[in-house]
Tab-separated table of C-alpha atoms and ligand atoms in Angstrom:
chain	number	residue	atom	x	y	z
A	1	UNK	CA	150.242	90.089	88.566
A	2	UNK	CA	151.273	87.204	86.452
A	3	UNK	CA	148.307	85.564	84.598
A	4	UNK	CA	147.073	82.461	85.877
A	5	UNK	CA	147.302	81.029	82.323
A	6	UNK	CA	149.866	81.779	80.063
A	7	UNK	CA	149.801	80.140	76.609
A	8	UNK	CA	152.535	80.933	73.972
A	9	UNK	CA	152.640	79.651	70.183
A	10	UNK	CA	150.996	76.552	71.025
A	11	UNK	CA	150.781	73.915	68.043
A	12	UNK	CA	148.507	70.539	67.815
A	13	UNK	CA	149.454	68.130	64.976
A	14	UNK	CA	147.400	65.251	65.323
A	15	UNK	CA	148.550	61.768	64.348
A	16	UNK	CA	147.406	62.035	60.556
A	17	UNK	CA	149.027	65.053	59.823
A	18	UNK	CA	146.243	67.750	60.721
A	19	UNK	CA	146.706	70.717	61.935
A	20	UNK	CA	144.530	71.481	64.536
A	21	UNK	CA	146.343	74.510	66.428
A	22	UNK	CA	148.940	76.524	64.212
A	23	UNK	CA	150.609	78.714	67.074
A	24	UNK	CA	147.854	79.910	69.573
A	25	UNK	CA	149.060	82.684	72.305
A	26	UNK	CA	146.725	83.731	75.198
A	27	UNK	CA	147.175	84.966	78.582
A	28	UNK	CA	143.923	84.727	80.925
A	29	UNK	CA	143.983	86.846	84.155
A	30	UNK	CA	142.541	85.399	87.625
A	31	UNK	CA	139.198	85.972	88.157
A	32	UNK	CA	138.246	86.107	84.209
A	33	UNK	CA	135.682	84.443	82.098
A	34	UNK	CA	136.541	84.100	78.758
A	35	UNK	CA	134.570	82.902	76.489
A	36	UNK	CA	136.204	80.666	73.160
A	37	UNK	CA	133.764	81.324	70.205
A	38	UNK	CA	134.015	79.134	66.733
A	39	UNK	CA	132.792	76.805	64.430
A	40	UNK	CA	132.913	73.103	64.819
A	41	UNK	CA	136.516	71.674	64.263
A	42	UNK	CA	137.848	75.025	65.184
A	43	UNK	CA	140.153	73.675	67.677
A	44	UNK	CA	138.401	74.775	71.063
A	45	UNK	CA	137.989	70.819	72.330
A	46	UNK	CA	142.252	70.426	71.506
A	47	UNK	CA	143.170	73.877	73.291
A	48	UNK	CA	141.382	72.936	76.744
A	49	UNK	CA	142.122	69.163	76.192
A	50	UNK	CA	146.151	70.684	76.378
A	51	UNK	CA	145.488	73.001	79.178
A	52	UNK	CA	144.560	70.047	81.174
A	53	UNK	CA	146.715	68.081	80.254
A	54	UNK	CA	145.011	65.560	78.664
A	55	UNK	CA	146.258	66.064	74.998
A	56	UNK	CA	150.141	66.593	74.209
A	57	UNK	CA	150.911	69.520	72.288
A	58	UNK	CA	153.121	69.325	69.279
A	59	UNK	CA	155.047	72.410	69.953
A	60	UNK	CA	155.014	75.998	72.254
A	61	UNK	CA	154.193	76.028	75.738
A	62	UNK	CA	151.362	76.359	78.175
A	63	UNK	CA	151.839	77.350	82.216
A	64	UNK	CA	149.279	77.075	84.742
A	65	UNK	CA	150.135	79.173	87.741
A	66	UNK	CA	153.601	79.390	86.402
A	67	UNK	CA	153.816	75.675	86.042
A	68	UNK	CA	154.318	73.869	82.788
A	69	UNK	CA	151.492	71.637	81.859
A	70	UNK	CA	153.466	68.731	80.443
A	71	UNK	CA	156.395	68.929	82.917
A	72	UNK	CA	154.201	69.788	86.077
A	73	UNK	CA	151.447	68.027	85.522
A	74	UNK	CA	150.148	67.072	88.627
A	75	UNK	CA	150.358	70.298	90.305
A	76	UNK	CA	148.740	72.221	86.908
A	77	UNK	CA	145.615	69.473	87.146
A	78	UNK	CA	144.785	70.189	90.438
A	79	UNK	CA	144.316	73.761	89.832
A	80	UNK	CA	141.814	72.865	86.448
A	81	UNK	CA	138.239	71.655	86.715
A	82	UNK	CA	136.790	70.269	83.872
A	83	UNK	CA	133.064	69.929	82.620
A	84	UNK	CA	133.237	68.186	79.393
A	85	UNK	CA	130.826	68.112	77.335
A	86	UNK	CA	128.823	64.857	78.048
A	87	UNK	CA	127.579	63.819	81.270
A	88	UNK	CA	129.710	61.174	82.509
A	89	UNK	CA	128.254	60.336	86.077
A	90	UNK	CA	126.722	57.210	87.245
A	91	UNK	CA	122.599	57.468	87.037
A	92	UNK	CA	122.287	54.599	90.086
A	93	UNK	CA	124.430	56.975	92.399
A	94	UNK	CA	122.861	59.899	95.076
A	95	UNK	CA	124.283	63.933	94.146
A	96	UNK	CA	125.970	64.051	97.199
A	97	UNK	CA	128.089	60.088	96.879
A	98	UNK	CA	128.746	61.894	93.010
A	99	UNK	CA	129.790	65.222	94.192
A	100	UNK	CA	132.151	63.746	97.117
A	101	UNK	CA	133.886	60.551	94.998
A	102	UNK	CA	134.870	63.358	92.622
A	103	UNK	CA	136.654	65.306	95.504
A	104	UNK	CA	138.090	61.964	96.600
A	105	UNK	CA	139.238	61.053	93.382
A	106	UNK	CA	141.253	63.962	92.841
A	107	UNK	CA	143.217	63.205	96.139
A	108	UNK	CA	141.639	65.658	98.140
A	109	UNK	CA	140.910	64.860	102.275
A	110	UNK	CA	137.283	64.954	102.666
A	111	UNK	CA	135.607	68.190	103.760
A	112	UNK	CA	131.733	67.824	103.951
A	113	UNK	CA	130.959	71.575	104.709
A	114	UNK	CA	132.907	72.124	101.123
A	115	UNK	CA	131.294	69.856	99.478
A	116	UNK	CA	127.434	71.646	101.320
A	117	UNK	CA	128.868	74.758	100.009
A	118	UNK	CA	129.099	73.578	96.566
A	119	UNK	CA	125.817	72.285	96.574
A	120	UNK	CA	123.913	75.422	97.877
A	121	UNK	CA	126.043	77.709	95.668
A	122	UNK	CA	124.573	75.651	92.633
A	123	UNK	CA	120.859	75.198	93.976
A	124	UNK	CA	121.508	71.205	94.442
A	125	UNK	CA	121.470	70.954	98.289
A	126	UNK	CA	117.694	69.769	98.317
A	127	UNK	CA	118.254	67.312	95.916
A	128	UNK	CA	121.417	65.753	97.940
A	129	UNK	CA	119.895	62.178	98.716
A	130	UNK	CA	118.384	62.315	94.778
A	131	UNK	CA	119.572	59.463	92.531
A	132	UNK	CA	121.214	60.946	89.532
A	133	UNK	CA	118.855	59.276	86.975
A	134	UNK	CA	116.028	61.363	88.972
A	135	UNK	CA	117.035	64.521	87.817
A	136	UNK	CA	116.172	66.892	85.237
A	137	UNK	CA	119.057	68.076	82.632
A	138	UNK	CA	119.404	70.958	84.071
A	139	UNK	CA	120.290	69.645	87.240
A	140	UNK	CA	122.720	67.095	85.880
A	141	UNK	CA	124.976	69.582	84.288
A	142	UNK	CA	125.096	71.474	87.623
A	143	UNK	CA	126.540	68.332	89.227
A	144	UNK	CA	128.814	67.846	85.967
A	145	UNK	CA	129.609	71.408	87.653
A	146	UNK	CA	129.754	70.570	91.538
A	147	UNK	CA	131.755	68.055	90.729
A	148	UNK	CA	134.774	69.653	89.062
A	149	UNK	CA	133.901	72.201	92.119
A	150	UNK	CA	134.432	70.117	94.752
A	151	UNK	CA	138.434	69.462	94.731
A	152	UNK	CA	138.576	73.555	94.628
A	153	UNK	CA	139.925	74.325	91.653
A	154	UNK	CA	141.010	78.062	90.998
A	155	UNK	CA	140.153	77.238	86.966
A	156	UNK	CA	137.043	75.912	85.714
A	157	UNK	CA	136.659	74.687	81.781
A	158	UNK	CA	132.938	74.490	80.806
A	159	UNK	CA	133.222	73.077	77.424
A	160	UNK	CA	129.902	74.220	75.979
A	161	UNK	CA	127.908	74.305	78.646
A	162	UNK	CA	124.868	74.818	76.999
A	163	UNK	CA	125.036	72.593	73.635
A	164	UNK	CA	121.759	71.598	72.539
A	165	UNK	CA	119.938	72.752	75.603
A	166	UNK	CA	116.591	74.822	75.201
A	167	UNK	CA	116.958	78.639	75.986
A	168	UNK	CA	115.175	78.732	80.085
A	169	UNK	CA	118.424	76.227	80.581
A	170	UNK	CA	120.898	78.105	78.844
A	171	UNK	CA	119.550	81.115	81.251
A	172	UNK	CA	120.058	79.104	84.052
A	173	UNK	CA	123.670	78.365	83.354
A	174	UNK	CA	124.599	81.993	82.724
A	175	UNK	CA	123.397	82.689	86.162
A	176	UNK	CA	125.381	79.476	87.781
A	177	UNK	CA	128.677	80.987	85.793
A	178	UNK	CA	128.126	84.493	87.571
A	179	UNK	CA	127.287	83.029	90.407
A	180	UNK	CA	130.696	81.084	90.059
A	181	UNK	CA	132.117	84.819	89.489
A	182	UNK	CA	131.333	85.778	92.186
A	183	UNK	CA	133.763	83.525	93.982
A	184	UNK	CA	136.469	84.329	92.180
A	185	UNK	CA	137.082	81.426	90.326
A	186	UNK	CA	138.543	81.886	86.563
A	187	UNK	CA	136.255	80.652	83.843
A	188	UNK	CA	137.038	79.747	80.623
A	189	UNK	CA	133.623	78.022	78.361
A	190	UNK	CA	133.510	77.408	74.726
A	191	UNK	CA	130.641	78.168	72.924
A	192	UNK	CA	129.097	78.416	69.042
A	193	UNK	CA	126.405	81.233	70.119
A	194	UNK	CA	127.932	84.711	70.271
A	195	UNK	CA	124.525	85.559	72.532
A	196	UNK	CA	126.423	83.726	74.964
A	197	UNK	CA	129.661	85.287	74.543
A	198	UNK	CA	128.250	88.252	74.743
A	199	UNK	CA	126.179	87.846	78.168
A	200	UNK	CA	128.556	86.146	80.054
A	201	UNK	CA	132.438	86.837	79.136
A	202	UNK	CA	134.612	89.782	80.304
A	203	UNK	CA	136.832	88.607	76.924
A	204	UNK	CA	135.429	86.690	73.929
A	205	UNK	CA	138.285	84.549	71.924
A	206	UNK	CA	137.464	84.148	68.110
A	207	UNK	CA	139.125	80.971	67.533
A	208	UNK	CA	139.025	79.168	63.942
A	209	UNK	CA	140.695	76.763	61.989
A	210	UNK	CA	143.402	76.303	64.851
A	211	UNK	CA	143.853	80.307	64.983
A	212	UNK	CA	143.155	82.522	67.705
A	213	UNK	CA	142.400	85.145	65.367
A	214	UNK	CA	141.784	87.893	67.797
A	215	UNK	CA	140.724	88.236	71.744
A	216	UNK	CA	138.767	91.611	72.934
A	217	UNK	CA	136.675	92.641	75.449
A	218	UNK	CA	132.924	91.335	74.484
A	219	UNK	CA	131.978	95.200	73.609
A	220	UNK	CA	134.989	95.970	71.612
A	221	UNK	CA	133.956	93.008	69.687
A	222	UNK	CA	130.791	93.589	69.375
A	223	UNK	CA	131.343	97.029	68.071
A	224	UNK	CA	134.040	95.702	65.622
A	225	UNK	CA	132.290	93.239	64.053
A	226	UNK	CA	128.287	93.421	64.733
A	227	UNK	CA	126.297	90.271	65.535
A	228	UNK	CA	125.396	89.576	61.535
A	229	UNK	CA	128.970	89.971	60.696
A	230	UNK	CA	130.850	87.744	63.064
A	231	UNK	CA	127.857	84.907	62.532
A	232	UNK	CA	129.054	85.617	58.855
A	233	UNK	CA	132.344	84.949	59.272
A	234	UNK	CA	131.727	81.972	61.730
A	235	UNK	CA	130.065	79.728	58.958
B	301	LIG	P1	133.377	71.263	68.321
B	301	LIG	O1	132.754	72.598	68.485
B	301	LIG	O2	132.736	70.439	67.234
B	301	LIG	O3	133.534	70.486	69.605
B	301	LIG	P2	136.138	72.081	68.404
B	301	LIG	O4	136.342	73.515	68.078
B	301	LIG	O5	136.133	71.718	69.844
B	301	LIG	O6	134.850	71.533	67.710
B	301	LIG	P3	138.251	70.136	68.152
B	301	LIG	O7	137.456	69.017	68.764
B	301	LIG	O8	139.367	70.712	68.919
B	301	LIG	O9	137.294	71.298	67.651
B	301	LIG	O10	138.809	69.583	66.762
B	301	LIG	C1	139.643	70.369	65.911
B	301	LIG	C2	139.985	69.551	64.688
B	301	LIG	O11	140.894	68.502	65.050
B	301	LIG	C3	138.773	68.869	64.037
B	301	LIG	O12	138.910	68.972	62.630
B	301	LIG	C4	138.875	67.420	64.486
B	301	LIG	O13	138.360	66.551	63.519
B	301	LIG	C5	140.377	67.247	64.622
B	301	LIG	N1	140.702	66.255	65.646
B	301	LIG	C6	140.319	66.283	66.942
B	301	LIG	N2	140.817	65.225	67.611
B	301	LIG	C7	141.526	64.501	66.702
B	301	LIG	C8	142.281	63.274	66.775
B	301	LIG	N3	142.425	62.595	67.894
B	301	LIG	N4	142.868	62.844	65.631
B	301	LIG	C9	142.740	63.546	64.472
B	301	LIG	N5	142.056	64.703	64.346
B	301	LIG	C10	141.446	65.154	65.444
């Protein structure tokens, strides 16, 4: 089967002449969670921004269900959810108005049972009539989540899900992205802890200084390399 992203020597010069991605290749399979591990500035934020479509790259390609990013770039965003990472939702506003003006704003008919679905899968249904500002920040990254969910995407980016959250949350989302698994949507998060990596990835993607510099299965890399070592290399 053809991947469901295919990304070939992808480059990101940004307007002041830095390099941020010097010829990245990657192919992610359907169903996969793959986990992007580096440093800050190591070019994670620029390689999703592109698979979205948000950021221009400078040279290569990148196809989303066999559809070019740039080119096709309608059809390509509809397949990607993204959960950035701030919260950008409106505190004054109930979980369920948040979770269905998403769906709505990325054209799609409304479908309440969908939108229940979503809810239950991410343990939000009781909090439905809640005002945003009401809950915890746990909570509010699972409706960062429900809401990229809720147009049915067959991609979701988590783009470090758990930065600067204490370790009972960062347990929590691990579950929520198996949970997410389990429905066969393809997952790719970025992340600075190889903990995470490790507990939640089929693939882990060492990416530094705008390099991919190598992609393995989480044990292969773990064997490879050894916790001490790769935190080594990473600072
Ligand atoms: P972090 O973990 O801190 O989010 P990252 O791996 O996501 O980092 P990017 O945000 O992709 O890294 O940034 C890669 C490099 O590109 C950084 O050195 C950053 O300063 C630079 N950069 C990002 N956006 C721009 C821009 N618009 N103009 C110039 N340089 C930029």
């Amino acid at each position: 089967m053809a991947p469901i992203i295919s990304i070939r020597n992808l480059t990101k010069t940004y307007g002041n002449g830095f390099k941020a991605l010097k010829g990245v290749n990657l192919e992610i399979e359907e169903g996969e969670i793959l986990a992007l591990l580096g440093p800050n500035g190591a070019g994670k934020t620029t390689l999703i921004s592109i698979v979205c479509g948000l950021v221009n790259p400078s040279g290569g390609q990148v196809l989303v269900g066999g559809h070019d990013v740039v080119k096709d770039f309608r059809q390509t965003r509809a397949m990607i959810g993204l959960v950035p990472q701030e919260l950008t939702t409106d505190q004054f506003e109930t979980v369920w108005n948040t979770v269905t003006f998403s769906r709505g704003v990325h054209g799609k008919k409304e479908d309440p049972a969908h939108i229940e679905r979503v809810l239950k899968d991410l343990s939000l249904w009781e909090k439905r009539d809640n005002m945003m500002r009401e809950l915890s920040g746990g909570m509010k990254r699972r409706v960062m989540i429900a809401k990229a969910l809720s147009y049915e995407p067959r991609i979701l980016f988590l783009d470090e899900p758990t930065a600067g959250v204490d370790v009972n949350l960062r347990r929590e989302m691990w579950q929520v992205v198996e949970r997410l698994r389990q429905n066969g949507v393809t997952i790719i998060l970025t992340t600075h802890y190889i903990e995470e990596a490790e507990e939640i990835a089929d693939r882990v993607g060492v990416i530094n200084g705008g390099e991919l510099l190598l992609v393995e299965a989480k044990t292969a890399l773990m064997k490879k390399l050894g916790r001490k070592e790769l935190r080594l290399e990473l600072t």
